[in-house]
Coordinates of C-alpha atoms and ligand atoms in Angstrom, one line a residue:
M27 CA -32.4 24.2 -46.8
C28 CA -35.8 24.0 -45.1
G29 CA -38.0 20.9 -45.3
I30 CA -41.6 20.8 -46.4
L31 CA -44.1 18.0 -46.0
G32 CA -47.8 17.6 -46.9
Y33 CA -50.3 14.9 -46.2
I34 CA -53.7 14.1 -47.7
G35 CA -55.5 11.0 -46.8
A36 CA -57.9 9.0 -44.7
R37 CA -55.9 9.1 -41.5
N38 CA -55.2 11.9 -39.0
G39 CA -52.3 13.6 -40.8
T40 CA -51.3 15.9 -37.9
P41 CA -49.1 13.4 -36.0
I42 CA -47.9 12.0 -39.3
V43 CA -46.6 15.5 -40.5
H44 CA -45.3 16.3 -37.0
E45 CA -43.2 13.1 -37.0
G46 CA -42.3 13.5 -40.7
L47 CA -41.0 17.0 -40.0
K48 CA -38.7 15.6 -37.3
A49 CA -37.1 13.4 -40.0
L50 CA -36.7 16.6 -42.2
S51 CA -35.3 18.7 -39.5
Y52 CA -31.8 18.0 -40.7
R53 CA -32.7 20.4 -43.5
G54 CA -33.2 23.3 -41.0
Y55 CA -34.2 23.6 -37.4
D56 CA -34.5 27.3 -36.6
S57 CA -38.3 27.2 -36.4
W58 CA -41.2 25.1 -37.5
G59 CA -44.9 25.3 -38.3
I60 CA -47.9 23.1 -39.2
A61 CA -51.2 24.1 -40.8
V62 CA -54.1 21.8 -40.5
Q63 CA -57.6 22.0 -42.1
D64 CA -60.0 22.0 -39.2
G65 CA -63.5 21.9 -40.4
A66 CA -64.0 24.9 -42.6
S67 CA -60.9 26.8 -41.5
I68 CA -57.2 26.4 -41.4
V69 CA -55.5 26.3 -38.0
I70 CA -51.7 27.1 -37.8
Q71 CA -49.2 26.3 -35.1
K72 CA -45.7 27.6 -35.2
G73 CA -42.7 27.6 -32.9
V74 CA -39.1 28.8 -32.7
G75 CA -36.5 26.1 -32.3
D76 CA -36.3 22.5 -33.2
I77 CA -39.5 20.6 -33.9
T78 CA -38.1 17.4 -32.3
K79 CA -38.5 19.2 -28.9
T80 CA -42.2 20.1 -29.3
P81 CA -45.1 18.1 -28.1
V82 CA -47.6 16.6 -30.6
I83 CA -50.2 18.9 -31.9
Q84 CA -53.7 17.9 -31.1
Q85 CA -55.9 18.9 -34.1
H86 CA -57.3 16.0 -36.1
S87 CA -57.0 16.6 -39.8
T88 CA -56.8 14.7 -43.1
K89 CA -55.1 17.7 -44.9
V90 CA -51.9 19.0 -43.3
I91 CA -48.8 20.9 -44.4
G92 CA -45.7 21.6 -42.4
H93 CA -42.3 23.2 -42.5
T94 CA -39.0 23.2 -40.7
R95 CA -36.9 26.3 -41.4
W96 CA -33.3 27.4 -42.0
A97 CA -33.6 31.1 -42.0
T98 CA -32.7 33.1 -45.1
H99 CA -35.0 36.1 -45.4
G100 CA -35.9 37.4 -41.9
C101 CA -34.6 36.4 -38.5
V102 CA -35.5 33.4 -36.5
T103 CA -38.9 34.4 -35.1
K104 CA -42.4 32.9 -34.9
E105 CA -43.6 35.5 -37.4
N106 CA -41.1 34.4 -40.0
A107 CA -41.7 30.7 -39.4
H108 CA -43.8 29.0 -42.1
P109 CA -46.7 28.4 -43.0
H110 CA -47.4 31.9 -44.3
T111 CA -50.9 33.0 -45.1
N112 CA -53.1 35.8 -46.6
K113 CA -54.7 38.2 -44.2
E114 CA -57.9 36.1 -43.8
K115 CA -55.8 32.9 -43.2
T116 CA -57.8 31.1 -46.0
I117 CA -54.6 30.4 -48.1
C118 CA -51.5 29.0 -46.5
T119 CA -48.1 28.1 -48.0
V120 CA -44.9 26.4 -47.1
H121 CA -41.8 26.9 -49.2
N122 CA -38.2 25.7 -49.6
G123 CA -36.0 27.9 -51.8
I124 CA -35.8 31.6 -52.5
I125 CA -38.2 33.9 -54.4
E126 CA -35.6 36.2 -56.0
N127 CA -38.1 38.8 -57.2
Y128 CA -40.0 39.0 -53.9
A129 CA -39.0 42.6 -53.1
E130 CA -40.7 43.9 -56.3
L131 CA -43.7 41.6 -55.8
K132 CA -44.0 42.8 -52.2
T133 CA -44.0 46.5 -53.3
E134 CA -46.6 45.7 -56.0
L135 CA -48.8 44.0 -53.4
E136 CA -48.3 46.7 -50.8
Q137 CA -49.4 49.3 -53.4
K138 CA -52.6 47.2 -53.8
G139 CA -53.2 47.4 -50.1
Y140 CA -51.7 44.1 -48.9
T141 CA -49.8 44.2 -45.6
F142 CA -47.1 41.7 -44.6
A143 CA -46.8 39.9 -41.3
S144 CA -43.3 38.6 -41.8
Q145 CA -39.9 39.6 -43.4
T146 CA -39.8 36.4 -45.6
D147 CA -39.7 36.2 -49.3
T148 CA -42.3 33.4 -49.1
E149 CA -45.2 35.6 -47.9
V150 CA -45.7 37.1 -51.4
I151 CA -47.1 33.6 -52.4
P152 CA -50.3 33.5 -50.4
H153 CA -50.9 37.2 -51.1
L154 CA -50.5 36.8 -54.8
I155 CA -52.9 33.8 -54.8
D156 CA -55.3 35.8 -52.7
F157 CA -55.1 38.7 -55.3
Y158 CA -55.9 36.4 -58.2
I159 CA -58.8 34.7 -56.4
K160 CA -60.2 38.1 -55.7
Q161 CA -59.9 38.8 -59.4
G162 CA -62.2 35.9 -60.1
Q163 CA -59.8 32.9 -60.5
N164 CA -60.4 29.7 -58.6
F165 CA -57.6 28.5 -56.3
E166 CA -56.0 26.2 -58.9
Q167 CA -55.9 28.9 -61.5
A168 CA -54.7 31.5 -59.0
F169 CA -51.9 29.1 -57.9
T170 CA -50.8 28.7 -61.5
T171 CA -50.9 32.4 -62.2
M172 CA -48.8 33.0 -59.1
L173 CA -46.2 30.6 -60.4
G174 CA -45.9 32.7 -63.6
R175 CA -45.1 35.7 -61.4
I176 CA -42.4 34.3 -59.1
E177 CA -38.7 33.9 -60.0
G178 CA -36.1 31.9 -58.2
S179 CA -36.0 28.4 -56.7
Y180 CA -38.8 26.7 -54.9
A181 CA -40.6 23.7 -53.7
I182 CA -44.1 25.0 -52.7
L183 CA -47.1 23.4 -51.0
C184 CA -50.3 25.5 -50.8
A185 CA -53.7 24.8 -49.1
H186 CA -57.0 26.7 -49.5
D187 CA -59.7 26.4 -46.9
K188 CA -62.5 25.9 -49.4
T189 CA -60.7 23.7 -52.0
P190 CA -60.0 20.1 -51.3
G191 CA -56.4 18.9 -51.9
L192 CA -53.0 20.6 -52.0
M193 CA -51.3 22.5 -54.8
F194 CA -47.6 21.9 -55.3
A195 CA -44.8 23.2 -57.5
R196 CA -41.1 22.4 -57.9
K197 CA -38.3 24.4 -59.5
G198 CA -34.8 24.0 -58.3
S199 CA -35.6 22.6 -54.8
P200 CA -36.4 18.9 -54.3
L201 CA -39.9 17.6 -54.0
V202 CA -41.0 13.9 -54.0
L203 CA -44.4 12.3 -53.8
G204 CA -45.1 9.3 -51.6
L205 CA -48.0 7.1 -52.7
G206 CA -49.7 5.3 -49.9
K207 CA -53.0 3.3 -49.5
N208 CA -55.8 5.9 -49.4
E209 CA -53.2 8.6 -48.7
H210 CA -50.5 10.7 -50.4
F211 CA -47.4 12.5 -49.1
I212 CA -45.4 15.2 -50.7
S213 CA -42.1 16.2 -49.2
S214 CA -38.6 17.6 -49.6
D215 CA -37.1 14.1 -48.8
I216 CA -38.1 10.5 -48.6
P217 CA -37.3 9.7 -44.9
S218 CA -40.2 11.9 -43.8
F219 CA -42.8 9.4 -45.0
L220 CA -40.7 6.3 -45.4
Q221 CA -42.5 4.5 -42.6
H222 CA -45.8 4.9 -44.4
T223 CA -44.8 4.1 -48.0
Q224 CA -41.8 3.2 -50.2
T225 CA -43.6 4.0 -53.4
I226 CA -42.4 7.3 -54.7
V227 CA -42.6 9.7 -57.6
H228 CA -39.8 12.1 -58.2
L229 CA -41.0 15.5 -59.4
E230 CA -38.9 17.3 -62.0
D231 CA -38.2 21.0 -62.3
G232 CA -41.2 22.8 -63.8
D233 CA -43.7 20.2 -62.4
Y234 CA -46.7 21.6 -60.6
G235 CA -50.1 20.2 -59.9
K236 CA -52.5 19.0 -57.3
I237 CA -52.7 16.1 -54.8
S238 CA -56.1 15.0 -53.5
D239 CA -57.5 11.5 -53.7
K240 CA -55.7 11.5 -57.1
I241 CA -52.6 13.1 -58.4
E242 CA -52.4 15.6 -61.2
I243 CA -49.0 16.7 -62.5
Y244 CA -48.5 19.4 -65.2
N245 CA -45.4 20.7 -66.8
N246 CA -45.4 23.6 -69.3
G247 CA -49.2 23.7 -69.2
K248 CA -49.6 20.0 -70.2
Q249 CA -50.8 17.2 -68.0
I250 CA -48.0 14.5 -67.7
T251 CA -47.5 11.2 -66.0
R252 CA -44.4 10.4 -63.9
Q253 CA -43.7 6.7 -63.2
P254 CA -43.6 5.6 -59.6
T255 CA -40.5 3.9 -58.3
T256 CA -39.5 2.2 -55.0
A257 CA -37.6 4.3 -52.5
P258 CA -33.9 3.1 -52.4
W259 CA -33.9 3.0 -48.6
D260 CA -35.9 1.2 -46.0
I261 CA -37.1 2.8 -42.7
E262 CA -34.6 1.0 -40.5
I263 CA -31.6 2.8 -42.0
A264 CA -33.3 6.1 -41.4
K265 CA -33.6 5.4 -37.6
K266 CA -31.0 5.9 -34.9
G267 CA -31.5 2.4 -33.4
A268 CA -29.5 2.1 -30.2
Y269 CA -27.3 5.1 -30.9
P270 CA -28.0 8.4 -29.1
H271 CA -27.3 10.4 -32.3
F272 CA -27.2 9.9 -36.0
M273 CA -23.6 11.2 -36.2
I274 CA -22.2 8.3 -34.1
K275 CA -24.4 5.8 -35.9
E276 CA -23.2 7.0 -39.2
I277 CA -19.5 7.0 -38.1
N278 CA -19.9 3.4 -37.1
E279 CA -21.6 2.4 -40.4
Q280 CA -18.3 3.1 -42.3
P281 CA -17.0 -0.5 -42.5
L282 CA -20.2 -1.3 -44.4
T283 CA -20.6 2.0 -46.4
I284 CA -17.0 1.9 -47.7
R285 CA -17.7 -1.6 -49.0
K286 CA -20.9 -0.5 -50.5
A287 CA -19.2 2.5 -52.2
L288 CA -16.8 0.0 -53.8
N289 CA -19.7 -2.1 -55.1
Q290 CA -19.8 -0.5 -58.5
P291 CA -20.4 -2.1 -61.9
A292 CA -16.9 -2.8 -63.4
E293 CA -18.0 -1.4 -66.7
L294 CA -19.1 1.9 -65.1
I295 CA -15.7 2.3 -63.6
K296 CA -13.8 1.3 -66.7
Q297 CA -15.8 3.6 -69.0
T298 CA -15.4 6.5 -66.5
A299 CA -11.7 5.9 -66.3
L300 CA -11.5 6.0 -70.1
L301 CA -13.4 9.3 -70.1
L302 CA -10.9 10.7 -67.5
Q303 CA -8.0 9.5 -69.6
S304 CA -9.2 11.2 -72.7
A305 CA -10.2 14.5 -71.1
S306 CA -8.0 17.5 -71.6
T307 CA -8.5 18.7 -68.1
V308 CA -10.3 17.0 -65.1
Y309 CA -11.8 19.2 -62.4
L310 CA -12.9 17.7 -59.0
V311 CA -15.7 20.0 -57.7
G312 CA -17.5 20.0 -54.4
C313 CA -18.1 22.0 -51.2
G314 CA -17.3 21.4 -47.5
T315 CA -16.4 17.8 -46.8
S316 CA -17.1 16.8 -50.4
Y317 CA -14.5 19.3 -51.5
N318 CA -12.1 18.0 -48.9
A319 CA -12.6 14.5 -50.3
C320 CA -11.8 15.8 -53.8
A321 CA -8.7 17.6 -52.7
T322 CA -7.5 14.5 -50.8
A323 CA -8.0 12.3 -53.9
T324 CA -6.0 14.5 -56.3
Y325 CA -2.8 13.0 -54.8
Q326 CA -4.0 9.5 -55.7
F327 CA -4.9 10.7 -59.2
S328 CA -1.4 12.2 -59.6
K329 CA 0.1 8.9 -58.8
S330 CA -1.9 7.4 -61.6
G331 CA -0.5 10.0 -64.0
R332 CA -3.7 12.0 -64.3
Q333 CA -3.5 15.5 -63.1
T334 CA -6.8 16.7 -61.5
I335 CA -7.7 20.1 -60.3
P336 CA -9.7 20.3 -57.1
I337 CA -11.9 23.4 -57.0
L338 CA -14.4 24.7 -54.5
A339 CA -17.8 24.8 -56.4
S340 CA -18.4 28.4 -55.2
E341 CA -15.1 29.4 -56.8
F342 CA -15.6 27.5 -60.0
I343 CA -16.6 30.5 -62.1
Q344 CA -12.9 31.7 -62.4
H345 CA -12.2 28.5 -64.5
T346 CA -14.9 29.3 -67.0
N347 CA -12.5 30.2 -69.8
F348 CA -10.8 26.9 -69.6
I349 CA -13.8 24.7 -69.9
D350 CA -14.8 23.1 -73.2
N351 CA -16.1 19.9 -74.6
K352 CA -12.9 18.1 -73.8
T353 CA -13.1 18.9 -70.1
A354 CA -14.4 16.4 -67.5
I355 CA -15.9 17.5 -64.3
I356 CA -16.2 15.1 -61.3
A357 CA -18.9 16.7 -59.2
V358 CA -19.0 15.3 -55.7
S359 CA -22.0 15.8 -53.4
Q360 CA -23.8 13.8 -50.8
S361 CA -27.1 15.5 -51.3
G362 CA -26.8 16.3 -55.0
E363 CA -28.7 19.5 -54.2
T364 CA -25.9 21.9 -53.1
A365 CA -26.6 25.1 -55.0
D366 CA -22.9 26.0 -55.6
V367 CA -22.2 22.5 -57.1
L368 CA -25.3 22.7 -59.3
D369 CA -24.2 26.2 -60.5
A370 CA -20.8 24.9 -61.4
V371 CA -22.2 21.9 -63.2
K372 CA -24.6 24.0 -65.1
L373 CA -21.9 26.4 -66.2
A374 CA -19.6 23.5 -67.2
K375 CA -22.4 21.8 -69.1
Q376 CA -23.2 24.9 -71.1
K377 CA -19.5 24.9 -72.2
G378 CA -19.9 21.3 -73.3
A379 CA -18.0 19.5 -70.5
T380 CA -18.8 16.0 -69.5
I381 CA -20.2 15.7 -66.0
I382 CA -19.5 12.7 -63.8
A383 CA -21.5 12.8 -60.5
I384 CA -20.5 11.0 -57.3
V385 CA -23.6 11.4 -55.4
N386 CA -25.5 9.8 -52.5
V387 CA -29.1 10.8 -53.2
P388 CA -29.9 9.0 -56.5
S389 CA -32.9 11.1 -57.3
S390 CA -31.1 14.4 -56.7
T391 CA -30.8 17.2 -59.2
L392 CA -27.1 16.5 -59.6
A393 CA -27.7 12.8 -60.4
R394 CA -30.4 13.8 -63.0
T395 CA -28.1 16.4 -64.6
A396 CA -24.9 14.4 -64.9
D397 CA -23.8 12.4 -67.9
V398 CA -22.4 9.6 -65.7
V399 CA -23.6 8.9 -62.2
I400 CA -21.6 6.9 -59.6
P401 CA -23.8 6.3 -56.6
M402 CA -22.2 6.4 -53.2
N403 CA -24.6 3.8 -51.8
S404 CA -24.2 5.1 -48.3
G405 CA -27.9 5.1 -47.3
P406 CA -29.4 8.3 -45.9
E407 CA -27.0 10.5 -44.0
L408 CA -29.2 12.3 -41.5
S409 CA -26.7 14.0 -39.2
V410 CA -25.9 17.4 -40.6
I411 CA -22.2 16.4 -40.2
S412 CA -20.9 14.4 -43.1
T413 CA -19.0 11.4 -41.9
K414 CA -19.7 8.1 -43.7
T415 CA -20.2 9.9 -47.0
C416 CA -16.8 11.4 -46.8
T417 CA -15.1 8.0 -46.7
S418 CA -17.5 6.7 -49.4
Q419 CA -16.5 9.6 -51.7
L420 CA -12.9 8.9 -51.1
A421 CA -13.3 5.2 -51.7
I422 CA -14.9 6.0 -55.1
L423 CA -12.4 8.6 -56.1
Y424 CA -9.6 6.2 -55.2
T425 CA -11.3 3.5 -57.2
L426 CA -11.3 5.7 -60.3
A427 CA -7.6 6.7 -59.7
F428 CA -6.7 3.0 -59.3
A429 CA -8.6 2.1 -62.5
L430 CA -6.5 4.6 -64.4
R431 CA -3.5 2.3 -63.8
A432 CA -5.5 -0.9 -63.9
K433 CA -5.0 -1.5 -60.2
N434 CA -7.8 -3.4 -58.4
T435 CA -9.6 -2.2 -55.4
E436 CA -8.7 -5.0 -53.0
T437 CA -6.6 -2.7 -50.8
I438 CA -9.6 -0.3 -50.5
A439 CA -11.7 -3.2 -49.4
E440 CA -9.0 -4.1 -46.9
A441 CA -9.2 -0.5 -45.6
A442 CA -13.0 -1.0 -45.1
D443 CA -12.2 -4.0 -42.9
A444 CA -9.5 -2.1 -41.0
S445 CA -11.9 0.7 -40.3
L446 CA -13.9 -1.7 -38.1
H447 CA -11.0 -2.4 -35.8
L448 CA -10.1 1.3 -35.9
L449 CA -13.6 2.3 -34.7
R450 CA -13.5 -0.3 -31.9
Q451 CA -10.1 0.8 -30.7
H452 CA -10.8 4.5 -30.8
S453 CA -14.3 4.4 -29.4
Q454 CA -12.4 3.9 -26.2
T455 CA -9.6 6.4 -26.6
M456 CA -11.4 9.3 -28.2
P457 CA -13.7 10.2 -25.3
E458 CA -10.5 10.4 -23.2
L459 CA -8.7 12.6 -25.7
A460 CA -11.8 14.8 -26.0
K461 CA -11.7 15.4 -22.2
K462 CA -8.1 16.8 -22.6
M463 CA -9.2 19.1 -25.4
V464 CA -12.7 20.1 -24.3
D465 CA -11.7 23.7 -23.3
A466 CA -9.1 24.3 -26.0
K467 CA -9.2 27.9 -27.4
N468 CA -7.6 26.9 -30.7
I469 CA -6.7 23.6 -32.4
F470 CA -4.4 23.2 -35.4
C471 CA -4.5 20.2 -37.7
I472 CA -1.5 19.7 -40.0
G473 CA -0.2 17.2 -42.5
R474 CA 1.5 17.0 -45.8
N475 CA 0.3 16.0 -49.3
A476 CA -3.0 14.1 -49.1
M477 CA -2.7 14.2 -45.3
S478 CA -2.9 18.1 -45.4
Q479 CA -6.3 17.7 -46.9
V480 CA -7.3 15.2 -44.2
A481 CA -6.1 17.9 -41.8
R482 CA -8.5 20.4 -43.4
E483 CA -11.4 17.9 -43.1
A484 CA -10.4 17.2 -39.5
A485 CA -10.6 20.9 -38.6
L486 CA -14.0 21.2 -40.3
K487 CA -15.3 18.3 -38.3
I488 CA -14.1 19.7 -35.0
K489 CA -15.3 23.2 -35.5
E490 CA -18.7 22.6 -37.1
V491 CA -19.9 20.1 -34.4
S492 CA -18.1 21.3 -31.2
Y493 CA -17.7 25.0 -32.0
L494 CA -14.1 24.9 -30.9
H495 CA -11.9 26.9 -33.3
A496 CA -9.8 24.6 -35.4
E497 CA -7.7 25.2 -38.5
G498 CA -6.4 22.7 -40.9
M499 CA -3.3 23.5 -43.1
P500 CA -0.3 22.0 -44.8
A501 CA 2.4 21.4 -42.2
G502 CA 4.9 23.2 -44.3
E503 CA 2.9 26.4 -44.2
L504 CA 3.0 26.6 -40.3
K505 CA 6.3 28.4 -40.3
H506 CA 5.0 31.0 -42.7
G507 CA 2.8 32.6 -40.1
S508 CA 0.4 30.4 -38.2
I509 CA 3.1 29.2 -35.8
A510 CA 2.7 32.6 -34.1
L511 CA -0.5 31.3 -32.5
I512 CA 1.1 28.3 -30.8
E513 CA 1.1 28.6 -27.1
E514 CA 1.5 26.3 -24.1
G515 CA -0.9 23.4 -24.2
M516 CA -2.5 24.2 -27.6
P517 CA -3.6 20.9 -29.2
V518 CA -2.0 20.3 -32.7
I519 CA -3.2 17.2 -34.5
V520 CA -0.5 15.9 -36.8
F521 CA -1.3 13.5 -39.6
A522 CA 1.6 11.5 -41.0
D523 CA 2.0 8.6 -43.3
E524 CA 5.0 6.7 -44.7
E525 CA 5.6 9.3 -47.5
T526 CA 5.3 12.4 -45.4
R527 CA 6.4 11.3 -41.9
A528 CA 10.0 12.6 -41.8
L529 CA 9.2 16.2 -42.7
T530 CA 5.9 16.3 -40.8
I531 CA 7.6 15.1 -37.6
S532 CA 10.0 18.0 -38.0
N533 CA 7.0 20.4 -38.0
A534 CA 5.6 18.5 -35.0
M535 CA 8.8 19.1 -33.1
E536 CA 8.7 22.8 -34.0
V537 CA 5.3 23.2 -32.4
K538 CA 6.2 20.9 -29.5
A539 CA 9.2 23.1 -28.8
R540 CA 6.8 26.0 -28.4
G541 CA 4.5 24.2 -25.9
A542 CA 1.9 22.5 -28.2
Y543 CA 0.2 19.3 -27.1
V544 CA 1.0 17.1 -30.1
I545 CA -1.5 14.4 -31.1
G546 CA -0.1 12.1 -33.8
V547 CA -2.5 10.3 -36.2
D548 CA 0.0 7.8 -37.6
S549 CA 0.6 4.1 -38.1
K550 CA 3.8 4.4 -36.0
P551 CA 4.4 5.9 -32.6
N552 CA 6.9 8.8 -32.3
P553 CA 8.6 10.6 -29.4
A554 CA 7.1 13.8 -30.9
Y555 CA 3.6 12.6 -30.1
D556 CA 2.1 13.4 -26.6
F557 CA -0.9 11.3 -27.7
H558 CA -0.8 8.7 -30.4
I559 CA -3.9 7.8 -32.4
Q560 CA -2.8 4.6 -34.1
I561 CA -4.1 3.9 -37.6
P562 CA -3.3 0.9 -39.7
D563 CA -0.8 1.3 -42.5
I564 CA -2.6 0.2 -45.6
N565 CA -0.4 1.1 -48.5
G566 CA -1.3 4.5 -49.7
L567 CA -4.7 4.5 -48.1
M568 CA -4.0 6.1 -44.7
P569 CA -5.9 9.3 -45.8
L570 CA -9.0 7.2 -46.1
L571 CA -8.7 5.9 -42.5
A572 CA -7.0 8.8 -40.8
I573 CA -10.2 10.9 -40.7
I574 CA -12.2 8.2 -38.9
P575 CA -10.8 8.7 -35.3
I576 CA -11.1 12.4 -35.7
Q577 CA -14.8 12.0 -36.6
L578 CA -15.1 10.2 -33.3
L579 CA -13.1 12.8 -31.5
S580 CA -15.3 15.6 -32.9
Y581 CA -18.4 13.7 -31.8
Y582 CA -17.2 13.3 -28.2
L583 CA -16.0 16.9 -28.1
A584 CA -19.5 18.0 -29.1
V585 CA -21.2 15.7 -26.5
Q586 CA -18.8 16.8 -23.7
R587 CA -19.4 20.4 -24.6
G588 CA -23.2 20.0 -24.6
C589 CA -23.6 20.6 -28.3
D590 CA -26.1 18.6 -30.4
P591 CA -24.0 16.6 -32.8
D592 CA -26.8 16.1 -35.3
K593 CA -27.9 19.7 -35.5
P594 CA -25.1 22.2 -35.0
R595 CA -26.2 25.8 -34.8
N596 CA -26.6 27.8 -38.0
L597 CA -26.1 24.8 -40.3
A598 CA -28.3 22.7 -42.5
K599 CA -27.7 19.4 -44.3
S600 CA -28.2 20.5 -47.9
V601 CA -27.1 24.0 -48.7
T602 CA -29.4 25.1 -51.4
V603 CA -28.6 28.8 -51.1
R604 CA -25.6 30.6 -52.6
Ligands
M6R25 O1 -24.4 17.6 -50.0 P1 -23.0 18.0 -50.2 O2 -22.0 16.9 -50.1 O3 -22.9 18.8 -51.5 O4 -22.7 19.1 -49.1 C1 -21.5 19.8 -49.1 C2 -21.3 20.5 -47.8 O5 -22.3 21.4 -47.5 C3 -21.1 19.5 -46.6 O6 -20.1 18.6 -46.8 C4 -20.9 20.3 -45.3 O7 -19.6 20.9 -45.4 C5 -21.1 19.5 -44.1 N1 -21.5 20.4 -43.0 C6 -19.8 18.8 -43.7 O8 -20.0 18.0 -42.5

């Protein structure tokens, strides 16, 4: 959560950082701030709300840092917005992460006479640097001493009014350098500077250093070199194009992204399948949508004779006693930076398990920690709402499940083609359905087997983007309690496929008898359905396709309710807190 960006170069960096922060605002959009070196002093501008809605800042500067915030310590106020400074405003800092020992550092600094202007953990950084400078250290030394005092996770940029260049440090939060012509960028994520350069250097945990006209990187006190690579994405993919929002753009990319997800080296899939076959236990681990993809895929693995255990990364700890060097973990994450996933992976690694990562960001911590990496190849997903990466994750998990029984992936490729027709068909019908549901108080999503997990994902999509209350559950569970909530006109979205139709329709009839408005997501029509969302019947792959119309429905519900589909309230794209 939170995005940071720094610029050093020959051009005016203020509009560059302002624009770049807009591209980072998917990481947090509670408040924003920019610090520019203006002559001998540093000038700071901050605001509450989303930076995309603020006019360009005027100051001309060749040294600029900026921040877009997802609040953790301290409410959403201008005071808590970054950058944070020392009292004299000679040192300023932007930070992504959490300084875990900030409370004791704050007490120590207060005892030394420092006063704090915010409630953030970050503010200890400029005060500590200030303290060490006043003890006689120069800015670079004081920055390094400060790093030795802080605990937790961080990506930090720091500027000093009298020292050229910017200091940086990374531990547990992403940080990447962009190398341009006569200019350098340093950021939480590549899209923030992609229009200026595609030459990047990924920083590793423990890296710190300085960017000025040259770049110095240190790790463990020694100067090191990190090789530049080319960014995996070009700028066009990080733009909305003709679409009003990233969410609808990304939903519509799925015919292509499912195909790209299938485009894996045959040897990689074969070796991974062998690994899964020989493992004593296989856990599928993820959070949110990524977890829902895991849970959906377990049914396909079962058909291949491989039992897999889907587990929410934040709940993984309870399995500690069952992990050893014969365990395989498939960790699924779009960002590869989700703290809960990284914690689970770290724990499993300590116990000797093999980690297979299905991940979209190739340079992410997860990708760099795993023993085997299967890239999702979806391109950047910039809406906070996961859509195209959900179907990519499913396509890869299905590919692995198919590989276990030597089944080729042609049917999955067929599903990718079918998704194009599905999108065309339901881009017309979903705005209409959204109109009928726009004021619903409660929505249920139900299904059986894999379709019950699609129902969970459908409910997550609806609630996170439209703020309508939706609940996803196995259809068989309704009668054990939740059916009490059914009342006249309540929408119930029913997911059914060939295997589950008969029983699911009985459940649909039960809610219909109690006044529910039944929406069937099914390849076949049925008298139980008041509204039928037709999906193609591609043998065993309906779960992969069934979520797509509901992604559209969620998008249109959000738009009709006046919600921003790319930046839902309280959320951030990568959840790097616990
Ligand atoms: O980057 P990850 O796939 O690890 O993220 C996991 C969840 O935070 C994410 O899927 C979240 O639930 C989204 N809001 C879903 O749209």
